Coordinates of C-alpha atoms in Angstrom, one line a residue:
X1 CA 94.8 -1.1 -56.1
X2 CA 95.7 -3.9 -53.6
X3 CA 99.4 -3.5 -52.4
X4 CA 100.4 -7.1 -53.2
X5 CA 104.0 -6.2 -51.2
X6 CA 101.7 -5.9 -47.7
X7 CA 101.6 -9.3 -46.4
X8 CA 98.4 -8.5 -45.5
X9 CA 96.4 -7.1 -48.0
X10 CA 93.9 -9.9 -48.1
X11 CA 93.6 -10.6 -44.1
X12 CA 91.3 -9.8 -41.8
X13 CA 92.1 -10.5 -37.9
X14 CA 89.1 -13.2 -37.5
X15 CA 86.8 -14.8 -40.1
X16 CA 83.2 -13.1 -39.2
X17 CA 81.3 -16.4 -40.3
X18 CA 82.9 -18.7 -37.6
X19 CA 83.9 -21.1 -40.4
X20 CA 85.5 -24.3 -39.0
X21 CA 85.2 -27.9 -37.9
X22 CA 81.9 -29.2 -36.5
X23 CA 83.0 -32.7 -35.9
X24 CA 85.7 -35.5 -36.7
X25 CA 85.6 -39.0 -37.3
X26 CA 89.2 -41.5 -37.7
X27 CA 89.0 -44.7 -39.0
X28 CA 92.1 -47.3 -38.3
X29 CA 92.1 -51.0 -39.1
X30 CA 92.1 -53.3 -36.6
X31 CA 94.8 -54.9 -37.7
X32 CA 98.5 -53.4 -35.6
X33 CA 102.0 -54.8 -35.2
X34 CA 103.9 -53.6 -32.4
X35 CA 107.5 -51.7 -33.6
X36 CA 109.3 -53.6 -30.6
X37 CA 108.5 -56.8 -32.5
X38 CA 109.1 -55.3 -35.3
X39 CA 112.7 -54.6 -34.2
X40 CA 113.7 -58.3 -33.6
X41 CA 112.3 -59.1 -36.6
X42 CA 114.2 -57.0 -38.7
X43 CA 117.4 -57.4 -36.6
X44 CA 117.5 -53.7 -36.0
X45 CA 118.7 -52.9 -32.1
X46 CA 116.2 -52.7 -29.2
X47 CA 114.7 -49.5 -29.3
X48 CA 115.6 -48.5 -32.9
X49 CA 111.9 -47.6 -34.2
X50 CA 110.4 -47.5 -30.4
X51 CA 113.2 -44.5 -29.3
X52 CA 115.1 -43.6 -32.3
X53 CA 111.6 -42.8 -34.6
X54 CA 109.5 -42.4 -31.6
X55 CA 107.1 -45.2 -32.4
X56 CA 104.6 -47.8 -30.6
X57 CA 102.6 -49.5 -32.8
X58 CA 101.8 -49.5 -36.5
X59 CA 98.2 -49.9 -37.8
X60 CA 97.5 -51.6 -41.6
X61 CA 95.5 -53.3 -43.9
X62 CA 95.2 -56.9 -45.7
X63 CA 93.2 -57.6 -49.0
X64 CA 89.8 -56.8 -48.0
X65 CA 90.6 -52.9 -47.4
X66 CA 91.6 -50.4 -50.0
X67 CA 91.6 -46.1 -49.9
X68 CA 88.2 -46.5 -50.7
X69 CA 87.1 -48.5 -48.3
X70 CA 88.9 -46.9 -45.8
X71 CA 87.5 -43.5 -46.5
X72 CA 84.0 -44.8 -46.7
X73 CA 84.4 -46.5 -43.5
X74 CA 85.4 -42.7 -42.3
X75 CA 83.0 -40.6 -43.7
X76 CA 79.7 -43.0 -42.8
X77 CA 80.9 -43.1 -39.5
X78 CA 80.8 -39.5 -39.2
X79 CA 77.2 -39.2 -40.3
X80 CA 75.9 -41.5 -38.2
X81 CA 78.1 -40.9 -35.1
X82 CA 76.3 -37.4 -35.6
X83 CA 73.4 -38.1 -37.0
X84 CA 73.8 -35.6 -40.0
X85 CA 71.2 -36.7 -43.1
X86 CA 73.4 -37.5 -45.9
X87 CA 71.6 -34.8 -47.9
X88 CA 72.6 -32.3 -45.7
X89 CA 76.2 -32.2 -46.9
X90 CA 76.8 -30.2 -50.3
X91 CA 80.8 -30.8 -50.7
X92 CA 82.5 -33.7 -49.7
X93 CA 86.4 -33.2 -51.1
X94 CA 89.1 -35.8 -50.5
X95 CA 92.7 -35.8 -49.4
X96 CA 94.8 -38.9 -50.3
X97 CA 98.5 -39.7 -52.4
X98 CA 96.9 -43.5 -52.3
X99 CA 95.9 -44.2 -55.8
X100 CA 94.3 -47.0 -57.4
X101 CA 93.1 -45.0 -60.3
X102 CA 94.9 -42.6 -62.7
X103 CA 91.2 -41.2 -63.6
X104 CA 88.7 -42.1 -61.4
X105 CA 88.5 -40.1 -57.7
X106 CA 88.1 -41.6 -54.6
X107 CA 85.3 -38.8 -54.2
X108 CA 83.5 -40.6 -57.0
X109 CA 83.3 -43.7 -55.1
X110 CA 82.6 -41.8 -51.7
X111 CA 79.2 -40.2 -53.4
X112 CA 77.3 -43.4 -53.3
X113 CA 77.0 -43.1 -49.6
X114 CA 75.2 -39.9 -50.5
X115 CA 73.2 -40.9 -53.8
X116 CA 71.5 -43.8 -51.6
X117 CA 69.8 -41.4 -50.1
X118 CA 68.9 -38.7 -53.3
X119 CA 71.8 -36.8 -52.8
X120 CA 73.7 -36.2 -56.2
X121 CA 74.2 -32.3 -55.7
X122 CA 77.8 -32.3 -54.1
X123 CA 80.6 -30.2 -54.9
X124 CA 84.6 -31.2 -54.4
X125 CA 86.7 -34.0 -55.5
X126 CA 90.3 -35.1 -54.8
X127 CA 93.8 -33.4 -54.1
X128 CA 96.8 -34.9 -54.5
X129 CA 100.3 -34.2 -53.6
X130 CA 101.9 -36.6 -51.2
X131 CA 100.8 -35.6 -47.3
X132 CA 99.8 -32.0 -48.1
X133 CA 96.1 -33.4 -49.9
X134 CA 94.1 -33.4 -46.9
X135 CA 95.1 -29.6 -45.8
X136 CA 94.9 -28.1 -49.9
X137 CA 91.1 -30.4 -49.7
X138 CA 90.4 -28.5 -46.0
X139 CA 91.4 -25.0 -47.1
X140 CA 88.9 -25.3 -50.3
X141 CA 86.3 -26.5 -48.3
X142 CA 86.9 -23.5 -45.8
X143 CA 87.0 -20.8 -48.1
X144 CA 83.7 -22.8 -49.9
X145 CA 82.0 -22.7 -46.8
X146 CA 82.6 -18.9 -46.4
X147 CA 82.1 -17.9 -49.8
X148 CA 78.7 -16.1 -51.4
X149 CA 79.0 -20.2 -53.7
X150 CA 77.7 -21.7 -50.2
X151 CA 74.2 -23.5 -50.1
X152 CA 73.4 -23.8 -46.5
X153 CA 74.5 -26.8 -45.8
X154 CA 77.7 -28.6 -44.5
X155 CA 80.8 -29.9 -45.8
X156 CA 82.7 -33.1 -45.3
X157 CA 86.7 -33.3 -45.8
X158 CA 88.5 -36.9 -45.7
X159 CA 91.8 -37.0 -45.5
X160 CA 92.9 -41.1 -45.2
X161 CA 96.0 -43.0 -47.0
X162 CA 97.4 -46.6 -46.3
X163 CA 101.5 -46.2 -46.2
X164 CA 103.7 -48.9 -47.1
X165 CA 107.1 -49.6 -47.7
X166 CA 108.8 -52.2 -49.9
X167 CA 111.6 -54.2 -47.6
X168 CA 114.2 -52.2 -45.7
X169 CA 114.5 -49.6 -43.6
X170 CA 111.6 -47.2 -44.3
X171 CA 108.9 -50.2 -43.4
X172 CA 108.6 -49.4 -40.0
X173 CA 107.4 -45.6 -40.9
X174 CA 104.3 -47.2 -42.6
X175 CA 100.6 -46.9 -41.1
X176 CA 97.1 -46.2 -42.1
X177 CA 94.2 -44.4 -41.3
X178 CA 91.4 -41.7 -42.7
X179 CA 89.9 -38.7 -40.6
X180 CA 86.4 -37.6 -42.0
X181 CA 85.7 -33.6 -40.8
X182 CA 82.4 -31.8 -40.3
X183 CA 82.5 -28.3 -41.8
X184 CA 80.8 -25.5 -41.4
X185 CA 79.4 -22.3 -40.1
X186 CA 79.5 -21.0 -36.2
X187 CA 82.1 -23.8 -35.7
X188 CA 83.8 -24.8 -32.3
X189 CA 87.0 -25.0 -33.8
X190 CA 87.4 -21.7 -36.2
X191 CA 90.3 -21.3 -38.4
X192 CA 91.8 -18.3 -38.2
X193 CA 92.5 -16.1 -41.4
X194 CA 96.4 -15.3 -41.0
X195 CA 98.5 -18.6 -42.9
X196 CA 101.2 -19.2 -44.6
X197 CA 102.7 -22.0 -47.1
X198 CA 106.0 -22.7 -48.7
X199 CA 106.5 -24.4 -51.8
X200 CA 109.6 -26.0 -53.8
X201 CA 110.4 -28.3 -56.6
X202 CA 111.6 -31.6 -55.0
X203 CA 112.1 -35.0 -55.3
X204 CA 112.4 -36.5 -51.7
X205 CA 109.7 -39.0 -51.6
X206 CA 107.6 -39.9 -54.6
X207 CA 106.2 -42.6 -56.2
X208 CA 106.9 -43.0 -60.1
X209 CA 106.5 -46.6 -60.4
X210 CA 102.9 -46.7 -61.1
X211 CA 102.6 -51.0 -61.1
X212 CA 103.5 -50.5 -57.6
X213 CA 102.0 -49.0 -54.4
X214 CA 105.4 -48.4 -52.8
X215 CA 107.4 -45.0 -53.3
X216 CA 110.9 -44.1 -53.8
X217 CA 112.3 -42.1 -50.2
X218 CA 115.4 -40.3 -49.7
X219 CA 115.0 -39.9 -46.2
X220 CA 117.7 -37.7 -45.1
X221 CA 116.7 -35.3 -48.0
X222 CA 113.2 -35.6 -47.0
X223 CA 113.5 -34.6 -43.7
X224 CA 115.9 -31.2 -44.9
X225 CA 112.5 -30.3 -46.7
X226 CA 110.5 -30.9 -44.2
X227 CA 112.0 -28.7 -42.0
X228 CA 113.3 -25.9 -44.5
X229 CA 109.7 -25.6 -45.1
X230 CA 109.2 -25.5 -41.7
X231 CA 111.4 -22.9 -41.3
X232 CA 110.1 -20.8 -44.5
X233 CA 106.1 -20.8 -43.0
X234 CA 107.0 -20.1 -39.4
X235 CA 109.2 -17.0 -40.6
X236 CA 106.2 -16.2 -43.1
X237 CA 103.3 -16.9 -40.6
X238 CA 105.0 -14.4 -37.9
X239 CA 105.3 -11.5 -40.6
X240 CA 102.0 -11.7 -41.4
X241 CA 100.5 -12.3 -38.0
X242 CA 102.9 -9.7 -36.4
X243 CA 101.5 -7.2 -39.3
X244 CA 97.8 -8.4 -37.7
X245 CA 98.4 -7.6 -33.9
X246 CA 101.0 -5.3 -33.6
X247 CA 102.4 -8.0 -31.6
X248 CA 105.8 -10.4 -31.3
X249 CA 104.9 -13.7 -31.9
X250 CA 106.8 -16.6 -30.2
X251 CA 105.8 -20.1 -29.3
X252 CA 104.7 -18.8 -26.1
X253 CA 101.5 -17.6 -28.1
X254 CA 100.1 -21.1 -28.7
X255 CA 98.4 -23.4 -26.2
X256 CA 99.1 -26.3 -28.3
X257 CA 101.1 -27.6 -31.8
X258 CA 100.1 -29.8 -33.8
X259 CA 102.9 -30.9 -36.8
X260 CA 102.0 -33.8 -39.5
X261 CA 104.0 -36.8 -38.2
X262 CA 105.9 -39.0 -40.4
X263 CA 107.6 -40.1 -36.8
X264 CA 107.7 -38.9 -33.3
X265 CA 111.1 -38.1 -33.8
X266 CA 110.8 -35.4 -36.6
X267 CA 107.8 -34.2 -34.5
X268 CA 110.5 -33.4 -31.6
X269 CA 112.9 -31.8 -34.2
X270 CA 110.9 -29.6 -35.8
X271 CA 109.0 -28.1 -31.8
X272 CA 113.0 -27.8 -31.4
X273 CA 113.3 -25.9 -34.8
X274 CA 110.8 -24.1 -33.5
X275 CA 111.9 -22.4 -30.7
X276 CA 115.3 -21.9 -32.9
X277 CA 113.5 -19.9 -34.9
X278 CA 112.3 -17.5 -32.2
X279 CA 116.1 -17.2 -31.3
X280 CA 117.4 -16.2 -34.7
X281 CA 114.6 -13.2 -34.7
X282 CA 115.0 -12.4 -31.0
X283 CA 117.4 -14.2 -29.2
X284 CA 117.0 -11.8 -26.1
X285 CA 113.9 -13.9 -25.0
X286 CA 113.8 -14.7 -21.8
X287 CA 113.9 -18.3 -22.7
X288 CA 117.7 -17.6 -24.4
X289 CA 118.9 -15.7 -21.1
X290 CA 120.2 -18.6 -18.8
X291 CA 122.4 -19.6 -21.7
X292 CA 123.4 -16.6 -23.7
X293 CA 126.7 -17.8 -23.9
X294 CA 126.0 -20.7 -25.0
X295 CA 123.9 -20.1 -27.2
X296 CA 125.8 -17.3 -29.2
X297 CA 127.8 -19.1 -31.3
X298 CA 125.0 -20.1 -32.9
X299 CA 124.0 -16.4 -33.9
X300 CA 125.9 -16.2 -36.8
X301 CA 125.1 -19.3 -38.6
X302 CA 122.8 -19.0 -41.7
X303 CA 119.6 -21.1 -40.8
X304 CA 120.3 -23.1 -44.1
X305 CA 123.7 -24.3 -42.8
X306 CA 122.4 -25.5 -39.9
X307 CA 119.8 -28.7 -41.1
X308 CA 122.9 -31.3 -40.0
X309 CA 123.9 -29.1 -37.2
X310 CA 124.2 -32.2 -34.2
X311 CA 125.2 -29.8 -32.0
X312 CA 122.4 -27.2 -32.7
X313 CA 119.6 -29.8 -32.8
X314 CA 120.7 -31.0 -29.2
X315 CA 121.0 -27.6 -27.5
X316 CA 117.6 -26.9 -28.9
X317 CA 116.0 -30.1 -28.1
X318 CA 117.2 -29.7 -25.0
X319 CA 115.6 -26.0 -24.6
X320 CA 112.2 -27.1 -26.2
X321 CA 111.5 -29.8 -24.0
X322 CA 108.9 -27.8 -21.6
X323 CA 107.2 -26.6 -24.7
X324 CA 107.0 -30.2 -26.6
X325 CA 105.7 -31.9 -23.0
X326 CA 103.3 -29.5 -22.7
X327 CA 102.1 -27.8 -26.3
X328 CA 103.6 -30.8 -28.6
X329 CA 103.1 -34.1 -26.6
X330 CA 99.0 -34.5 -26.2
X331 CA 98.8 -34.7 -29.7
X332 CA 101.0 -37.5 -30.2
X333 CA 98.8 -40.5 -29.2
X334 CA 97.4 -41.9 -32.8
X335 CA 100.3 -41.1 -34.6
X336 CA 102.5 -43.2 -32.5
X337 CA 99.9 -45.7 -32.4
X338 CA 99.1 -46.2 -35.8
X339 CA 102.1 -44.7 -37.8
X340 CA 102.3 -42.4 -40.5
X341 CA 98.8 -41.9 -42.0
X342 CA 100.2 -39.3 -44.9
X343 CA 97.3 -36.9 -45.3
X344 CA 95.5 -37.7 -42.4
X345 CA 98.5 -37.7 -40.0
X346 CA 97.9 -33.9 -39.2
X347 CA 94.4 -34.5 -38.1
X348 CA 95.2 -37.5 -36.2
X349 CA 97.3 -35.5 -34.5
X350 CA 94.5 -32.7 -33.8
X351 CA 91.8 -35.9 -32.9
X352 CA 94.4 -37.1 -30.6
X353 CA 94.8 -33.2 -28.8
X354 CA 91.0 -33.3 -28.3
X355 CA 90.7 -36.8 -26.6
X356 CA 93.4 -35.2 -24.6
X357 CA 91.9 -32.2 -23.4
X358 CA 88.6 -34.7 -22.1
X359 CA 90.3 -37.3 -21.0
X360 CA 89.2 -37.9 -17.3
X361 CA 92.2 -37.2 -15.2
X362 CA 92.3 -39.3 -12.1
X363 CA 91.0 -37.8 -9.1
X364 CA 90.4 -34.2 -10.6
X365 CA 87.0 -33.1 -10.9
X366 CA 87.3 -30.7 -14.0
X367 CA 84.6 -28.8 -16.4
X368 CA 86.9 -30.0 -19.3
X369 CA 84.7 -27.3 -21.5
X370 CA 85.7 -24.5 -19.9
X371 CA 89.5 -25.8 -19.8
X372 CA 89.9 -26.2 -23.7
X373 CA 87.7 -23.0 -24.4
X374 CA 90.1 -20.3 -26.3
X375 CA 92.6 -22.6 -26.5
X376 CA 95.1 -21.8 -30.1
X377 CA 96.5 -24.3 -31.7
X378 CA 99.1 -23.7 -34.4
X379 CA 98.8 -26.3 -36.9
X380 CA 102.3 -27.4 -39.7
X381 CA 100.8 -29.9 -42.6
X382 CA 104.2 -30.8 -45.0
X383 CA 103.9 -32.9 -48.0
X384 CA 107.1 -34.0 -50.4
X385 CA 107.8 -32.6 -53.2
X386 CA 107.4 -30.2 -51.6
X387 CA 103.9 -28.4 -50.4
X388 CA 103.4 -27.1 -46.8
X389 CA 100.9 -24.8 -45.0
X390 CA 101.2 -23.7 -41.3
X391 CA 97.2 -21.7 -40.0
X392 CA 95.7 -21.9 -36.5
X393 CA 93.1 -23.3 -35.3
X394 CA 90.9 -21.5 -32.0
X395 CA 88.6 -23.2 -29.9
X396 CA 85.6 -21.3 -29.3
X397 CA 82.8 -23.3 -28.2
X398 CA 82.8 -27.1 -26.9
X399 CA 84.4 -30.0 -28.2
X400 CA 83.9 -32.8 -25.7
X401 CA 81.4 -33.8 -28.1
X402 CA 84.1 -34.7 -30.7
X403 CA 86.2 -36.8 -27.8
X404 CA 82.8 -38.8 -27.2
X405 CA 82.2 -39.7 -30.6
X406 CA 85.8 -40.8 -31.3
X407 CA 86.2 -42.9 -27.9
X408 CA 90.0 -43.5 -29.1
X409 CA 91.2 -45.3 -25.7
X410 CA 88.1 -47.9 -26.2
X411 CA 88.9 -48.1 -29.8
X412 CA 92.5 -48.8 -29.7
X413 CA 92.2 -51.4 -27.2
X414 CA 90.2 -53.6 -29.8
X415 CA 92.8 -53.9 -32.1
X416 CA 94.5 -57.2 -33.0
X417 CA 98.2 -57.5 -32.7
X418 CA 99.5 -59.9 -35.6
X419 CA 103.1 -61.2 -35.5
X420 CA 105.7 -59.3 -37.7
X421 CA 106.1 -62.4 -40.0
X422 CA 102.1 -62.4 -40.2
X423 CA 102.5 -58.4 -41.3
X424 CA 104.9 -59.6 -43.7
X425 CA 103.1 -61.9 -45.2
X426 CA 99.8 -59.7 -45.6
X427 CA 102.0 -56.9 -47.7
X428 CA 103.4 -60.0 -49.7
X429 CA 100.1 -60.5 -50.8
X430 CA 98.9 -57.4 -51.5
X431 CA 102.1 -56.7 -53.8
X432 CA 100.6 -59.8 -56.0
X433 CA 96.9 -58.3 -56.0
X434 CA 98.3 -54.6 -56.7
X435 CA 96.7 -53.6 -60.1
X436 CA 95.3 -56.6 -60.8
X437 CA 91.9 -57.3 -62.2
X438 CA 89.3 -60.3 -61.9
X439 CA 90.2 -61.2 -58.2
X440 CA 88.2 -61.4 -55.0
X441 CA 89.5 -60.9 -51.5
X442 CA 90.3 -64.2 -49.5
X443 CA 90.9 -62.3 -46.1
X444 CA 87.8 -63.3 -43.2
X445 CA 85.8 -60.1 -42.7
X446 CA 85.0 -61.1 -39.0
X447 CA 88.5 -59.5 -38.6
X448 CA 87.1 -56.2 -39.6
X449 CA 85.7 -53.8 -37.0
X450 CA 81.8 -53.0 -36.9
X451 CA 81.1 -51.0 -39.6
X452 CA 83.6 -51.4 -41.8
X453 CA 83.6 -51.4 -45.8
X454 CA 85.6 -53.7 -47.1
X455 CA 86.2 -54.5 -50.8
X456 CA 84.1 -57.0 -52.1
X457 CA 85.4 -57.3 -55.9
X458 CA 87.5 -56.3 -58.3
X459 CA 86.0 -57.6 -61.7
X460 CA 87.8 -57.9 -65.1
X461 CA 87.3 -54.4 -66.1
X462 CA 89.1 -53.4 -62.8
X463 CA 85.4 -52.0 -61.7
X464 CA 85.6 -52.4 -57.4
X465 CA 82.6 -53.5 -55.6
X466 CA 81.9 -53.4 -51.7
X467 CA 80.2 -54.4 -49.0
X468 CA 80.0 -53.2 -45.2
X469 CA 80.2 -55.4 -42.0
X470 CA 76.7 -54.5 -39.4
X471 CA 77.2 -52.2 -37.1
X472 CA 77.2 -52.5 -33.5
X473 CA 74.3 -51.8 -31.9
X474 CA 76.4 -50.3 -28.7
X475 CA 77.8 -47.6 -31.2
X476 CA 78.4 -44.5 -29.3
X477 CA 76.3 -41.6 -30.9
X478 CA 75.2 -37.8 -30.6
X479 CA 72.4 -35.9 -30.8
X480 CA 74.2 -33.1 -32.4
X481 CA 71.2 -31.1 -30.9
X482 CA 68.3 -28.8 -32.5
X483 CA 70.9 -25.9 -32.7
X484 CA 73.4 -27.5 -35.3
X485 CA 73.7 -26.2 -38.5
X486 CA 71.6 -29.4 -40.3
X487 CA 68.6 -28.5 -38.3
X488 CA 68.4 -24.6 -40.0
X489 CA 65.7 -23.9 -42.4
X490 CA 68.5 -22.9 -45.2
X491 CA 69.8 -26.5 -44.7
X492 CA 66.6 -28.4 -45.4
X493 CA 65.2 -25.4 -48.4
X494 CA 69.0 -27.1 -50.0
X495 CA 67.9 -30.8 -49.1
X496 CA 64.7 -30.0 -50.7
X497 CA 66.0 -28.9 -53.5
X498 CA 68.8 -30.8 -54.3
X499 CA 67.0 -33.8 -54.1
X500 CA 64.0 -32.9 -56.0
X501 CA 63.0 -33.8 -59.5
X502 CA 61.5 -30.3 -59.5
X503 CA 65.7 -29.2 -58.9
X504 CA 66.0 -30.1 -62.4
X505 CA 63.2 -28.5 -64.2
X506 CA 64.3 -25.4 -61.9
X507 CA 67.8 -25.2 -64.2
X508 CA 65.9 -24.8 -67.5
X509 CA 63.2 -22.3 -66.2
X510 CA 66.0 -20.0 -64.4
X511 CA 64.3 -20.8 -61.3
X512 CA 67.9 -22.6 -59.5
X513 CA 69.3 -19.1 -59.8
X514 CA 66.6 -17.7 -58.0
X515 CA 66.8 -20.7 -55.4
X516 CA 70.5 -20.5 -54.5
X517 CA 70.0 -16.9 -53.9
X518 CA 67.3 -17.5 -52.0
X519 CA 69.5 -20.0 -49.7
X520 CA 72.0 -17.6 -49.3
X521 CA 70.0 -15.2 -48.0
X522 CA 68.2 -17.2 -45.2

């Protein structure tokens, strides 16, 4: 009998399969307003949303874009940035709180980027609950990926939402974007079997008004959850992975974190919580020592008394700053560029580490390979309500490839900055066309990156139709070689025969049984 009281019963130290992320894709709009604007515009004082939430810009979406689009946009991109055969995927699951049906999945619309091409064998479909979706739809693609239910071939895992707030001071915490993933087998990024999640019956941000797309917030409740389930994964994650290596863990273990980001701001909080938490299980680090008196008045405080602690949160800000500047801050890029992207805000995060570790650094001639190789990243994914995970990530073979393919300094520099009265006018108009039927978009799609899907109708049965603009010819693309995963024999036997008229005969005769055994196997 397992011993369900050992933390880990179910763990192994690594995962023997290399199971991880292959490749990532983010989509943004090109639409951005700047938060400095933003601040005259709302009358709020200079540097309120720049400095107090830790903001630059904010990316969103008119008419002609909905979660749909927007995850399309993601997930083509990724295939053909690539150049992964749509039939080569065999579970494409979704992460998103943006809904514009209470049936219907956005997975469901996703497929026909896949059934265009044969494909109608795909496993996965959406998960929902606030800004956790996009890690529950990453784990289950994981543990698919591993498991003796696996085909051969790879996995895709969107994570996208569009943010908005009605009038008032929430607004400038909106954003949007959607980060496609690449999963599978003898990955470069592997993650790593220890984890841990905390769970609890809240109501800090949710959306119960189902004729409208904006939700109810208590923000000062909302960030109490955020980082008691901070607190209650950390404490959880170093049980269990203390139990694995014999070993203390501190923040000194990670190369790099990478927390979902509602706003810079809670981002710096919670590295500061952080390292709190490695003082109230050791506080004889050498980190405490230069301020042991100081710092022990804090000893006997409960950690749950200590959320609107001033005091606290500055002397530990304080302390952290070395370890946000130099595990924390290269994440930070696109979610201060583009705002809070719910379910895909994690990832951004992640996207924005790896453009980091490649970035060209003036005047240094460095193999940027061999820098990130080995490299763990601790990774925090909260959603209200609440649901939160922290796992790590550990590089183990080369990811330049991924900062190629995104090319986010290029990309962001194509945006279009529109006036704050111009952003308020867009969300004015959406609010009218919010669960409406019979309408078509009156935006100009020459506004719309290359490549983009945009929504072409909504007819009077509320059935959505859409289009794409061409795609530049100057795309950036890669030969993801002869030695991926979609060039393996087990990958094209699947293609074969999940495309094949001869697929469904196979069901009647017995013959799939043999078949998926068969793919296993090889």
């Amino acid at each position: 009998m397992v011993d369900r009281s050992d933390p880990v019963a179910f763990m192994t130290p690594e995962s023997p399969k290399g199971v991880g992320i292959h490749g990532m894709e983010v989509y943004f709009p090109r639409f951005a307003v700047k938060q400095s604007e933003l601040e005259k515009f709302m009358g709020a004082s200079e540097g309120k949303f720049t400095i107090g939430l830790g903001q630059q810009n904010m990316a969103f979406v008119n008419d002609l874009e909905d979660i749909n689009s927007v995850c399309m946009t993601a997930v083509a991109n990724l295939l053909e940035k690539y150049n992964v055969a749509p039939t080569d995927i065999g579970r494409l699951e979704v992460g998103t709180e943006t809904l514009i049906d209470k049936s219907k999945s956005v997975k469901t619309t996703l497929v026909q980027l896949l059934n265009e091409h044969g494909n109608f064998d795909i496993e996965g479909v959406d998960n929902i609950n606030a800004c956790y979706g996009g890690t529950a739809a990453l784990l289950n693609t994981m543990a698919w990926v591993e498991s003796s239910a696996w085909d051969g071939r790879y996995a895709v895992v969107v994570c996208g939402d569009i943010a908005v707030y009605e009038e008032g001071p929430a607004r400038p915490t909106g954003g949007c974007a959607a980060v496609a993933m690449l999963i599978g087998r003898d990955a470069p990024i592997v993650l790593q079997t220890v984890r841990s999640s905390h769970f609890e019956d809240a109501y800090d941000f949710y959306k119960p008004n189902l004729s409208s797309e904006y939700p109810t917030v208590f923000g000062q409740e909302s960030n109490v959850c955020y980082l008691r389930a901070l607190d209650g994964c950390y404490r959880r994650f170093a049980e269990k992975w203390e139990a694995v290596t014999r070993k203390r863990l501190t923040m000194d273990e990670w190369n790099h974190v990478v927390l979902h980001s509602p706003y810079n701001k809670l981002v710096k909080k919670s590295g500061a919580r952080m390292v709190y938490n490695d003082f109230i299980r050791d506080h004889n680090l050498p980190i405490f020592k230069k301020q042991e008196k100081d710092l022990s008045k804090f000893l006997h405080l409960m950690p749950e008394e200590t959320y609107d602690d001033r005091e606290l949160e500055k002397t530990f800000t304080e302390l952290a700053r070395p370890m946000y500047k130099d595990k924390v801050e290269p994440s930070v890029l696109l979610p201060q560029e583009l705002g809070n992207s719910y379910t895909a805000s994690m990832y951004t995060g992640l996207l924005s580490l790896i453009h980091n570790w490649h970035k060209p650094k003036p005047g240094a001639q460095v193999d940027t390979e061999a820098q990130s190789l080995g490299k763990k990243v601790l990774m925090f994914s909260y959603g209200s309500g609440l649901a939160a995970t922290m796992y790590s990530l550990k590089i183990v073979g080369p990811t330049g490839h991924i900062a190629a393919a995104a090319n986010l300094e290029e990309r962001l520099e194509e945006r279009k900055f529109l006036s704050p009265e111009e952003f308020t006018n867009i969300l004015s108009d959406r609010e009218t066309k919010y669960g409406k039927f019979d309408w078509t978009p009156s935006s100009d799609t020459s506004n719309l990156f290359p490549g983009t899907y945009y929504l072409k109708q909504v007819d009077s049965h509320g059935r959505r139709s859409y289009a794409r603009v061409p795609v530049s010819p100057f795309r950036r693309t890669i030969n993801y070689g002869p030695g991926a995963l979609h060039s393996r024999p087990s990958v094209a036997g699947a293609r074969a025969f999940s495309t094949s008229g001869a697929a469904h005969r196979a069901f009647s005769t017995g013959v799939a049984r043999a078949a998926r055994l068969v793919m296993r196997v090889l």
